[in-house]
PDB file of C-alpha atoms in Angstrom:
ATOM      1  CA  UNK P 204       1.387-157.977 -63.703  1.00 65.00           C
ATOM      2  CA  UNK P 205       5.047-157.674 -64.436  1.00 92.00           C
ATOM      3  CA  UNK P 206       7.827-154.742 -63.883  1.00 97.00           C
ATOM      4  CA  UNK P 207      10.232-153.175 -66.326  1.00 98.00           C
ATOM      5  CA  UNK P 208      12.061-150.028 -65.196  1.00 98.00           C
ATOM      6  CA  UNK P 209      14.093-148.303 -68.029  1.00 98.00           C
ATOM      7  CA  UNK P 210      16.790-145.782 -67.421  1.00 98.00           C
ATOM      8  CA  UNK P 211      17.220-143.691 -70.242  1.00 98.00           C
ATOM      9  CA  UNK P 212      21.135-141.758 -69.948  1.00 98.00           C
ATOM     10  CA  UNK P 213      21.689-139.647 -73.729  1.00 98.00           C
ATOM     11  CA  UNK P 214      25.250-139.662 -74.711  1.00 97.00           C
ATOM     12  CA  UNK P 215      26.481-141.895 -71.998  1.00 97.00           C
ATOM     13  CA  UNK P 216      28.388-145.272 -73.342  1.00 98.00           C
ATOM     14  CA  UNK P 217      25.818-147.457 -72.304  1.00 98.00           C
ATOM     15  CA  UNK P 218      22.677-145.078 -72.743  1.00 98.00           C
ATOM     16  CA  UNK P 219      20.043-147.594 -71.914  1.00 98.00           C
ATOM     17  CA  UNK P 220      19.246-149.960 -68.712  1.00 98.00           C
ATOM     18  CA  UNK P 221      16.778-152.307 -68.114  1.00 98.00           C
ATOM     19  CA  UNK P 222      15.554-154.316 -65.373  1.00 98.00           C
ATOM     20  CA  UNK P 223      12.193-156.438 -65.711  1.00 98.00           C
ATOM     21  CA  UNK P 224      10.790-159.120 -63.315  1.00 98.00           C
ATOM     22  CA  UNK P 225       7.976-161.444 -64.900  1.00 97.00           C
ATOM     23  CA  UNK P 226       4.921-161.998 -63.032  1.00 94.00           C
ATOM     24  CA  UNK P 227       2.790-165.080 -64.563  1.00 92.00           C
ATOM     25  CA  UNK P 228       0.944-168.365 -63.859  1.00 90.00           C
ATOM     26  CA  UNK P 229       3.348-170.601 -62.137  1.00 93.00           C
ATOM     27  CA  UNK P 230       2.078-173.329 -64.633  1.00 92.00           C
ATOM     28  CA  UNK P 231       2.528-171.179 -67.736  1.00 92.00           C
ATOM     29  CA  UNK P 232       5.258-173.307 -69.719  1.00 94.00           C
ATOM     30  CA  UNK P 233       8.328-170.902 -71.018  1.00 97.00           C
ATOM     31  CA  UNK P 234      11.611-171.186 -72.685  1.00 97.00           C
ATOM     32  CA  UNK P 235      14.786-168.636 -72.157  1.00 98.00           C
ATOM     33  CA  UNK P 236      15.265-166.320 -73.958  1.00 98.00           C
ATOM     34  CA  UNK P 237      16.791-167.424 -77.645  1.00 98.00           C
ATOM     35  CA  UNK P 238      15.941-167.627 -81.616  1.00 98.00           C
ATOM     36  CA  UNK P 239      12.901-169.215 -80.909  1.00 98.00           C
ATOM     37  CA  UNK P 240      11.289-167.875 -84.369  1.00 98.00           C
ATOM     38  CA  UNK P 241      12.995-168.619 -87.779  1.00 97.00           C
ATOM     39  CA  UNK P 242      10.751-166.649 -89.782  1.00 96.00           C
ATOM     40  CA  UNK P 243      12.072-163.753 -87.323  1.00 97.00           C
ATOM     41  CA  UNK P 244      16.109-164.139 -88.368  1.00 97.00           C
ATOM     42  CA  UNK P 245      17.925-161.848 -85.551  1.00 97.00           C
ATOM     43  CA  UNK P 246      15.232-161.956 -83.015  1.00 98.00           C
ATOM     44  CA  UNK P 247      16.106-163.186 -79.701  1.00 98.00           C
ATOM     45  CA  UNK P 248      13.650-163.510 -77.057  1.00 98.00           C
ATOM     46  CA  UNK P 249      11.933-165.574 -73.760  1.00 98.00           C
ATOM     47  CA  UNK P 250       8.801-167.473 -75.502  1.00 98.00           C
ATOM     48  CA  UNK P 251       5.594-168.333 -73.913  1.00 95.00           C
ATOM     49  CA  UNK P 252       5.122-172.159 -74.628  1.00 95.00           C
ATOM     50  CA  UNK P 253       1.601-171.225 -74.609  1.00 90.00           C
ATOM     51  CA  UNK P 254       0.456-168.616 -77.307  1.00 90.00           C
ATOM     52  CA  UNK P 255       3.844-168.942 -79.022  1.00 95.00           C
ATOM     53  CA  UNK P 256       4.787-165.355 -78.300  1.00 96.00           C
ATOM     54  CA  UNK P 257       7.219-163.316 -76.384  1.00 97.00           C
ATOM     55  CA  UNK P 258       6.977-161.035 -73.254  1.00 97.00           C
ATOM     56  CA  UNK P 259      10.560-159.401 -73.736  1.00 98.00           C
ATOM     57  CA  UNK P 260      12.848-159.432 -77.069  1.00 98.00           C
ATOM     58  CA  UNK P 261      15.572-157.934 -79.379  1.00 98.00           C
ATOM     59  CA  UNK P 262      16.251-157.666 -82.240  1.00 98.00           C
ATOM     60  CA  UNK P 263      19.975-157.316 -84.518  1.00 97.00           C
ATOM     61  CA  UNK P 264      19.480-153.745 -84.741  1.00 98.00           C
ATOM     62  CA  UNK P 265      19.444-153.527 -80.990  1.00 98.00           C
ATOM     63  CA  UNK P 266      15.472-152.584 -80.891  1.00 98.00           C
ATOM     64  CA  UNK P 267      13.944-154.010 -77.367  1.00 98.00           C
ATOM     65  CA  UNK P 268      10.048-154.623 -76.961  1.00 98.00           C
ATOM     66  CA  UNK P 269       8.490-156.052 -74.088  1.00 98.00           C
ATOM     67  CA  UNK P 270       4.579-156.304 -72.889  1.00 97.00           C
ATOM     68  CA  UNK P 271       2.911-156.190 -69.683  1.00 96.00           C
ATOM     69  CA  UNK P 272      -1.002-156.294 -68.878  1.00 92.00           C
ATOM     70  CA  UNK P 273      -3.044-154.004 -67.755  1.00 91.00           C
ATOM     71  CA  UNK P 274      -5.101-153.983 -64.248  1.00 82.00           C
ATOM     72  CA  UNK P 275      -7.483-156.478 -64.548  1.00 73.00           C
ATOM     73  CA  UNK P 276      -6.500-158.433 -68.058  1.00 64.00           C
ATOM     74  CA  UNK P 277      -4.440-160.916 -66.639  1.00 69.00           C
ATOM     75  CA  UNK P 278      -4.047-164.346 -69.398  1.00 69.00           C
ATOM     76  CA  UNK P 279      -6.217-165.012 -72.429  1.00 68.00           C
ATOM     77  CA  UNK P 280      -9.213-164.414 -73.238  1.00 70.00           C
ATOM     78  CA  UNK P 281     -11.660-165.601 -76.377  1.00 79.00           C
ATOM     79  CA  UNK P 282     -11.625-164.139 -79.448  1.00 80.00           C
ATOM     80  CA  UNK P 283      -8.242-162.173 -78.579  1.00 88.00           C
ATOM     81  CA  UNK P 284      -4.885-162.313 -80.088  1.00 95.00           C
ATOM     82  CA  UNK P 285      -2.012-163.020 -77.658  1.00 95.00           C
ATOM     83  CA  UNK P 286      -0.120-160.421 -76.333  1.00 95.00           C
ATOM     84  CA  UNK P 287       3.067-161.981 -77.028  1.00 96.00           C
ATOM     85  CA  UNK P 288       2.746-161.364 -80.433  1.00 97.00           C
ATOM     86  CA  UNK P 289       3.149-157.456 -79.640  1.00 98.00           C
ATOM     87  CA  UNK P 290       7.272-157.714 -79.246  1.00 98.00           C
ATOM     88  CA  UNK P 291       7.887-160.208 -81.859  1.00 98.00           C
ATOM     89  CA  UNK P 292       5.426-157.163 -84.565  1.00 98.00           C
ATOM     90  CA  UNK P 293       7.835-154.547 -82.839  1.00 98.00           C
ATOM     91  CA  UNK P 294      11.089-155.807 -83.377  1.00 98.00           C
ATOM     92  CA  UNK P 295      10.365-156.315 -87.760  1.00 98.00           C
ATOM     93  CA  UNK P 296      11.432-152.460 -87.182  1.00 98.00           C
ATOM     94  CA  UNK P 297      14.458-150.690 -87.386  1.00 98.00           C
ATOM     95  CA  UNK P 298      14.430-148.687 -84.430  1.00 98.00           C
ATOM     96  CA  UNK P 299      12.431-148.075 -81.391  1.00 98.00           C
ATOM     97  CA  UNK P 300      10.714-144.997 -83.190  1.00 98.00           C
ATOM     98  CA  UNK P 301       9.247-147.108 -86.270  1.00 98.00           C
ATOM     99  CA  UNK P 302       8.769-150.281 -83.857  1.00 98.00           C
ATOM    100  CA  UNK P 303       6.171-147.854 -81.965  1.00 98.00           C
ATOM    101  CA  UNK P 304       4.604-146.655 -84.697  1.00 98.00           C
ATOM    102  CA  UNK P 305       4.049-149.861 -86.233  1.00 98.00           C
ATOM    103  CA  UNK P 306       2.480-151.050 -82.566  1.00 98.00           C
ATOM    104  CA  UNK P 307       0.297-147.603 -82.593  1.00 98.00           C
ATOM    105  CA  UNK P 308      -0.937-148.466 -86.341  1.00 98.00           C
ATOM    106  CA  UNK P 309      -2.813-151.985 -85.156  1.00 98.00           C
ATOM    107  CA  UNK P 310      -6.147-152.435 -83.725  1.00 97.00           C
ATOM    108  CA  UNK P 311      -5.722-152.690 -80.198  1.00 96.00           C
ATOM    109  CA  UNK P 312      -9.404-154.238 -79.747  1.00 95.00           C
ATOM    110  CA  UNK P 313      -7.508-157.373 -81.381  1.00 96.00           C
ATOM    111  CA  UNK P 314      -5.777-157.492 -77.668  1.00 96.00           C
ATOM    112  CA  UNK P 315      -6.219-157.339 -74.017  1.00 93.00           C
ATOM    113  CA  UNK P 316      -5.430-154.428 -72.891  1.00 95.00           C
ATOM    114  CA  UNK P 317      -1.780-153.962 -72.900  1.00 97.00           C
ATOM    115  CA  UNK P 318       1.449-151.737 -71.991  1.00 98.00           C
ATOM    116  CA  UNK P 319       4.529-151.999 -73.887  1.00 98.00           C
ATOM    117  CA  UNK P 320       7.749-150.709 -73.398  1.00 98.00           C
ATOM    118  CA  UNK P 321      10.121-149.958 -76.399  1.00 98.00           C
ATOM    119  CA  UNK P 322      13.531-148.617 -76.690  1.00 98.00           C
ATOM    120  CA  UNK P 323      17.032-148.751 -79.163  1.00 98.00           C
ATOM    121  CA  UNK P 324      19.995-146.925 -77.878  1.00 98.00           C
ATOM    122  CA  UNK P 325      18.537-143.372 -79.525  1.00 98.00           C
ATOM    123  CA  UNK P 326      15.008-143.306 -77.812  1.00 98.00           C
ATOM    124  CA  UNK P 327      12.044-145.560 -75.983  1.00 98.00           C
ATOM    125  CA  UNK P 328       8.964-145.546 -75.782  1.00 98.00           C
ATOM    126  CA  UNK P 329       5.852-146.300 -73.422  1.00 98.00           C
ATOM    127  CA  UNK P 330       2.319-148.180 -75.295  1.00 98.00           C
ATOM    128  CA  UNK P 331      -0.925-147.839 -73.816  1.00 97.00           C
ATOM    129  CA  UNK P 332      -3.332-150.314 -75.126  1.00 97.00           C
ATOM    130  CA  UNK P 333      -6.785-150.243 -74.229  1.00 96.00           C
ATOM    131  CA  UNK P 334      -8.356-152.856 -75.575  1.00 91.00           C
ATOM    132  CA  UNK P 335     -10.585-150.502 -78.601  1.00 94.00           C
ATOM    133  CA  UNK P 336      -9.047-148.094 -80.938  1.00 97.00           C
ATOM    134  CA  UNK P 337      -5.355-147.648 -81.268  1.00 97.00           C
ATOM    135  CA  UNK P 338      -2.582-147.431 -78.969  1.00 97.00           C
ATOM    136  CA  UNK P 339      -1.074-144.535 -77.995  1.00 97.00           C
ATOM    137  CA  UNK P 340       2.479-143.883 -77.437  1.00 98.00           C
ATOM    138  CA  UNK P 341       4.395-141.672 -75.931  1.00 98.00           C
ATOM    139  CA  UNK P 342       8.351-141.184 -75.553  1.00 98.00           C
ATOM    140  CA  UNK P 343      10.074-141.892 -72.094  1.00 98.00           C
ATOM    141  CA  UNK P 344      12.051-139.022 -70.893  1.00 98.00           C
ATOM    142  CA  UNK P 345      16.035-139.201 -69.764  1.00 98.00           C
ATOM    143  CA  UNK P 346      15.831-140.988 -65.998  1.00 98.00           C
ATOM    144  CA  UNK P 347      14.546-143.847 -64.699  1.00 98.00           C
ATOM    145  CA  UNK P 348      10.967-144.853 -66.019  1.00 98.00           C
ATOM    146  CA  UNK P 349       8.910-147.764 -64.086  1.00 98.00           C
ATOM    147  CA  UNK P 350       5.839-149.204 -65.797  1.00 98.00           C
ATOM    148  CA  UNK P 351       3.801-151.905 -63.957  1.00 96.00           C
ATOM    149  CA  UNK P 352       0.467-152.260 -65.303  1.00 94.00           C
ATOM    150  CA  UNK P 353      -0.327-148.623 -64.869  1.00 95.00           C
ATOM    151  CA  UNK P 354       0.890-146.034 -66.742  1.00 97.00           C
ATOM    152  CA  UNK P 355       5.124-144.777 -66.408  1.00 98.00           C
ATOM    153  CA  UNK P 356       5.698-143.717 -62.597  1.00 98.00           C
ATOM    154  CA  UNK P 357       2.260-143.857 -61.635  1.00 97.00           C
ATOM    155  CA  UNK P 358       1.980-143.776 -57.805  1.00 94.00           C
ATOM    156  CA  UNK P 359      -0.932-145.203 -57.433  1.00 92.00           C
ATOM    157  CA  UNK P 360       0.596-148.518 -58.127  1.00 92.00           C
ATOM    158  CA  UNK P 361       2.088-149.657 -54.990  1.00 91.00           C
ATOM    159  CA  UNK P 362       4.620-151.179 -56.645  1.00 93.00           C
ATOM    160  CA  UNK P 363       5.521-148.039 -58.026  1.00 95.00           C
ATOM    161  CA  UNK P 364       5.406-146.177 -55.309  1.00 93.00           C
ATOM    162  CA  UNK P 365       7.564-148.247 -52.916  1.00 92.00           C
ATOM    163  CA  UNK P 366      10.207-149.091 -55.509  1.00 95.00           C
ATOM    164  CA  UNK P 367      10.606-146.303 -57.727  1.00 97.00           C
ATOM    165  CA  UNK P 368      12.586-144.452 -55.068  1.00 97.00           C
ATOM    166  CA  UNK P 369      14.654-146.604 -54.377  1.00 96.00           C
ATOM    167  CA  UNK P 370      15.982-147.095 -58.259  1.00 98.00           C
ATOM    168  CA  UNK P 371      16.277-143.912 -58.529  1.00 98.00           C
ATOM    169  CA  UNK P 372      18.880-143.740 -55.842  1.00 97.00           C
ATOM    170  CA  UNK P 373      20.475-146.849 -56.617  1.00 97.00           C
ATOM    171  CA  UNK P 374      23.811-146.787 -58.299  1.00 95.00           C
ATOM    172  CA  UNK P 375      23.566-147.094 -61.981  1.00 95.00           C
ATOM    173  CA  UNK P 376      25.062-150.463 -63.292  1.00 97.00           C
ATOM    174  CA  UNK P 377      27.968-151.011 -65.193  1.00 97.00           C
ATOM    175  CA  UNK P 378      27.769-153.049 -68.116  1.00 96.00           C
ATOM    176  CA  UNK P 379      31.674-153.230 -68.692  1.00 93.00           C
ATOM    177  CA  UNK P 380      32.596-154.541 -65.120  1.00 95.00           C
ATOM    178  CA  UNK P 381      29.068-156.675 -65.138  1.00 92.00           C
ATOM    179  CA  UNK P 382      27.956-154.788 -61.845  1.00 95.00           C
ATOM    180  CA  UNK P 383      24.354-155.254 -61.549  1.00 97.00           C
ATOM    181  CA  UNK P 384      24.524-155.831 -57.735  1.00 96.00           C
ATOM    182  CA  UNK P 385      22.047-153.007 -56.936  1.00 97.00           C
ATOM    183  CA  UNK P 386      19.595-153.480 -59.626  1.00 98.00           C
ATOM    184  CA  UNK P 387      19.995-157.254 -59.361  1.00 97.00           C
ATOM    185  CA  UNK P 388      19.132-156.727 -54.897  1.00 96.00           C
ATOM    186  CA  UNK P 389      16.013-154.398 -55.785  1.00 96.00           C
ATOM    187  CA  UNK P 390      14.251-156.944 -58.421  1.00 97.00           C
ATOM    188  CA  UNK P 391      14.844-159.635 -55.846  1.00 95.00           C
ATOM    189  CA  UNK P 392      13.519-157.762 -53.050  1.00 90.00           C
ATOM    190  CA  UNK P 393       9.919-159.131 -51.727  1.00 83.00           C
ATOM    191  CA  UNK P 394      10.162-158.447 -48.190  1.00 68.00           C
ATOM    192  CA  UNK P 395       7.681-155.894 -47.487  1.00 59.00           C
ATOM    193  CA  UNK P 396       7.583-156.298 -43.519  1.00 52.00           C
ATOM    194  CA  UNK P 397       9.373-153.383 -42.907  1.00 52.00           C
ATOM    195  CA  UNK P 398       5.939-151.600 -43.406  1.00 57.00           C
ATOM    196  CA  UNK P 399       2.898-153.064 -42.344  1.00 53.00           C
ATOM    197  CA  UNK P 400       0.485-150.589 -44.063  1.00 58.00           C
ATOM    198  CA  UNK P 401       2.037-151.927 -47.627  1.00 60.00           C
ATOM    199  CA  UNK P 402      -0.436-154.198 -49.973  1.00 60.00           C
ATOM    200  CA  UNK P 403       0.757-157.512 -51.607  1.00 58.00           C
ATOM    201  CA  UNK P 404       1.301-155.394 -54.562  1.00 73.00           C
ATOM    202  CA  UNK P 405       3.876-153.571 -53.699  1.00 87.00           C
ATOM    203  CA  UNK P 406       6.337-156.100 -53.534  1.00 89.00           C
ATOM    204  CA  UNK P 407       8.153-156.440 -56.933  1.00 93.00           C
ATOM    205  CA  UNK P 408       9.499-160.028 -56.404  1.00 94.00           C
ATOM    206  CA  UNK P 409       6.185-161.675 -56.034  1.00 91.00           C
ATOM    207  CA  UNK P 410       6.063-164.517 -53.656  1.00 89.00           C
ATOM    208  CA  UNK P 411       4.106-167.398 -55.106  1.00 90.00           C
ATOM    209  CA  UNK P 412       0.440-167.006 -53.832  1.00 85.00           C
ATOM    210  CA  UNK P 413      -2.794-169.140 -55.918  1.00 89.00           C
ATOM    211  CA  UNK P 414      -0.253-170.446 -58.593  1.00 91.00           C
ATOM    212  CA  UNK P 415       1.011-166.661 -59.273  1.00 90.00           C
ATOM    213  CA  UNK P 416       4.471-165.283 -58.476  1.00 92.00           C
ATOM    214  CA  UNK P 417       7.399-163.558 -60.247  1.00 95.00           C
ATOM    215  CA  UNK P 418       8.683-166.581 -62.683  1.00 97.00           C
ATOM    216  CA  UNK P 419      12.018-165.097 -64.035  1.00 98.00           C
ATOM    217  CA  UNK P 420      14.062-161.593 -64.125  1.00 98.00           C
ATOM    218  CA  UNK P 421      16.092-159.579 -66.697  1.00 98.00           C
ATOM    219  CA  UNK P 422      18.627-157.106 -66.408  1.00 98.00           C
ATOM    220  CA  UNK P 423      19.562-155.575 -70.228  1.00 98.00           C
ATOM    221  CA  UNK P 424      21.981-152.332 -71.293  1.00 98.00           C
ATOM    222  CA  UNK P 425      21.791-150.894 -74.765  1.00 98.00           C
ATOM    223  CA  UNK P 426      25.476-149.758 -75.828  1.00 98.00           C
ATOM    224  CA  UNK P 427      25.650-146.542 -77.501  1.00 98.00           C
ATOM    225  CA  UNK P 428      28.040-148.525 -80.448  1.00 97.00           C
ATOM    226  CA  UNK P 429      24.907-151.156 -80.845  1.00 96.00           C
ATOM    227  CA  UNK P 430      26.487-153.650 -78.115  1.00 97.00           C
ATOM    228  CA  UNK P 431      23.889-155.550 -76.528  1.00 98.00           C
ATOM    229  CA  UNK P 432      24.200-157.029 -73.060  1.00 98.00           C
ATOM    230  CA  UNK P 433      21.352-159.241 -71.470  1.00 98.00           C
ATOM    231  CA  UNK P 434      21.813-161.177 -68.352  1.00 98.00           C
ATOM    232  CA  UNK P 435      18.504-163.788 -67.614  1.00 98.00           C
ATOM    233  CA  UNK P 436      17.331-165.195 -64.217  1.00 98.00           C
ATOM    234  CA  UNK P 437      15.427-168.596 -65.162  1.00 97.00           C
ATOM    235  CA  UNK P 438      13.479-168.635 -61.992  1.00 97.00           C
ATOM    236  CA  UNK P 439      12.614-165.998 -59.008  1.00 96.00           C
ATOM    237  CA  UNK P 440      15.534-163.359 -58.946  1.00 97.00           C
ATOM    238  CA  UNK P 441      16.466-164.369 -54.918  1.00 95.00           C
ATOM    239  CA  UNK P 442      16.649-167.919 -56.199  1.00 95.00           C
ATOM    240  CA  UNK P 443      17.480-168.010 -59.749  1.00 97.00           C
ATOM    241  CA  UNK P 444      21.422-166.799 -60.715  1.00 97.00           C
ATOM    242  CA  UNK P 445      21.457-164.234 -63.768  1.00 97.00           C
ATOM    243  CA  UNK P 446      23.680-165.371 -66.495  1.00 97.00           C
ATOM    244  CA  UNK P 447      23.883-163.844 -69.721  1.00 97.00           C
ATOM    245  CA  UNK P 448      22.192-164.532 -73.027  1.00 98.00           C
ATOM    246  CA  UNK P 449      24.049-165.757 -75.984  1.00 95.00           C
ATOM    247  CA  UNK P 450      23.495-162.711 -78.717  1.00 93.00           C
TER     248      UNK P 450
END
């Protein structure tokens, strides 16, 4: 599973944050993100080498989509579309409001089940996808919002409930000084010694463990005057330096 935690701040200068580890097969083949997709003009994005797809994006308009799974759906199966086509059928929107719609107006049976997260500078949005039927979403209040592959701020994901405290007291980034340093700490963090009782799961930096860890990292702010600011870790986020992404 993978992490994206979303503050949402309403009339501040930089209204949105994001932070978002990756969580995939060590041996799954990716690219940074960039225009990977020239019948997509404006889209920026990481691409899977593999389906051809995207697990976070953006668009011109400022519109970010990214996908997770849901428990138990992790990779492809047959007779499924890939899930990296979700972001890439998002961001052909305007704005985070439309880009959820258009996401809620597909046949989710076409997919493993999913989550998405979607947001512009206005609004976001959290996608359920359940593998039948449609998928529903519903709008992410102001604060921080954590989705793993349970629902937002569900603490019965360990994950959840170990780190979703601890964002919430962090201190905010700044885009404008490029001060990430406590959201940057947290998504490398995957020491869990401290407590004994606490699963695997509930580390958000993944160690590598039967060719699975946490693969890259992402730390993204949505500027209330459409400004755009994505900084990219190309490998684990204790090992891998964040540097931004050309836009």
């Amino acid at each position: 599973m993978c992490t994206v935690i979303l503050l949402r701040r309403p009339g501040h200068a930089w209204p949105v944050l994001i932070a978002a580890n990756r969580d995939e097969m060590l041996d799954r083949a990716a690219d940074p993100p960039g225009p990977w997709w020239p019948d997509r003009p404006g889209v920026v994005g990481g691409r899977d080498r593999s389906g051809g797809g995207s697990w976070m994006a953006v668009n011109r308009a400022g519109v970010v989509a990214t996908v997770l799974n849901r428990p138990g759906s992790l990779g492809p199966a047959p007779g499924k579309r890939s899930r990296g086509e979700l972001p890439l059928l998002a961001l052909a929107a305007p704005d985070a409001a439309a880009a959820a719609a258009a996401i809620a107006a597909l046949p989710a049976g076409d997919w493993r089940s999913f989550n998405m997260v979607i947001a512009d500078r206005d609004s976001a949005f959290f996608l359920r996808g359940l593998g039948e039927g449609r998928a529903e979403a519903l709008p992410l209040p102001p604060g921080v919002s954590m989705v793993t592959a349970h629902d937002p701020n569900d603490l019965a994901s360990p994950r959840t409930a170990r780190h979703l405290p601890r964002f919430q007291a962090a201190p905010p980034p700044d885009p404008v000084a490029g001060e990430w340093t406590a959201w940057a700490a947290l998504l490398a963090d995957r020491d869990t010694s401290g407590d004994p009782s606490l699963p695997r799961g509930a580390a958000l930096n993944v160690p590598p463990l039967g060719g699975f860890g946490t693969v890259s990292s992402s730390l993204l702010a949505l500027g209330a005057d459409g400004a755009v600011q994505w900084l990219f870790a190309a490998g684990p986020p204790d090992r891998a330096p964040f540097r931004p992404v050309p836009l």
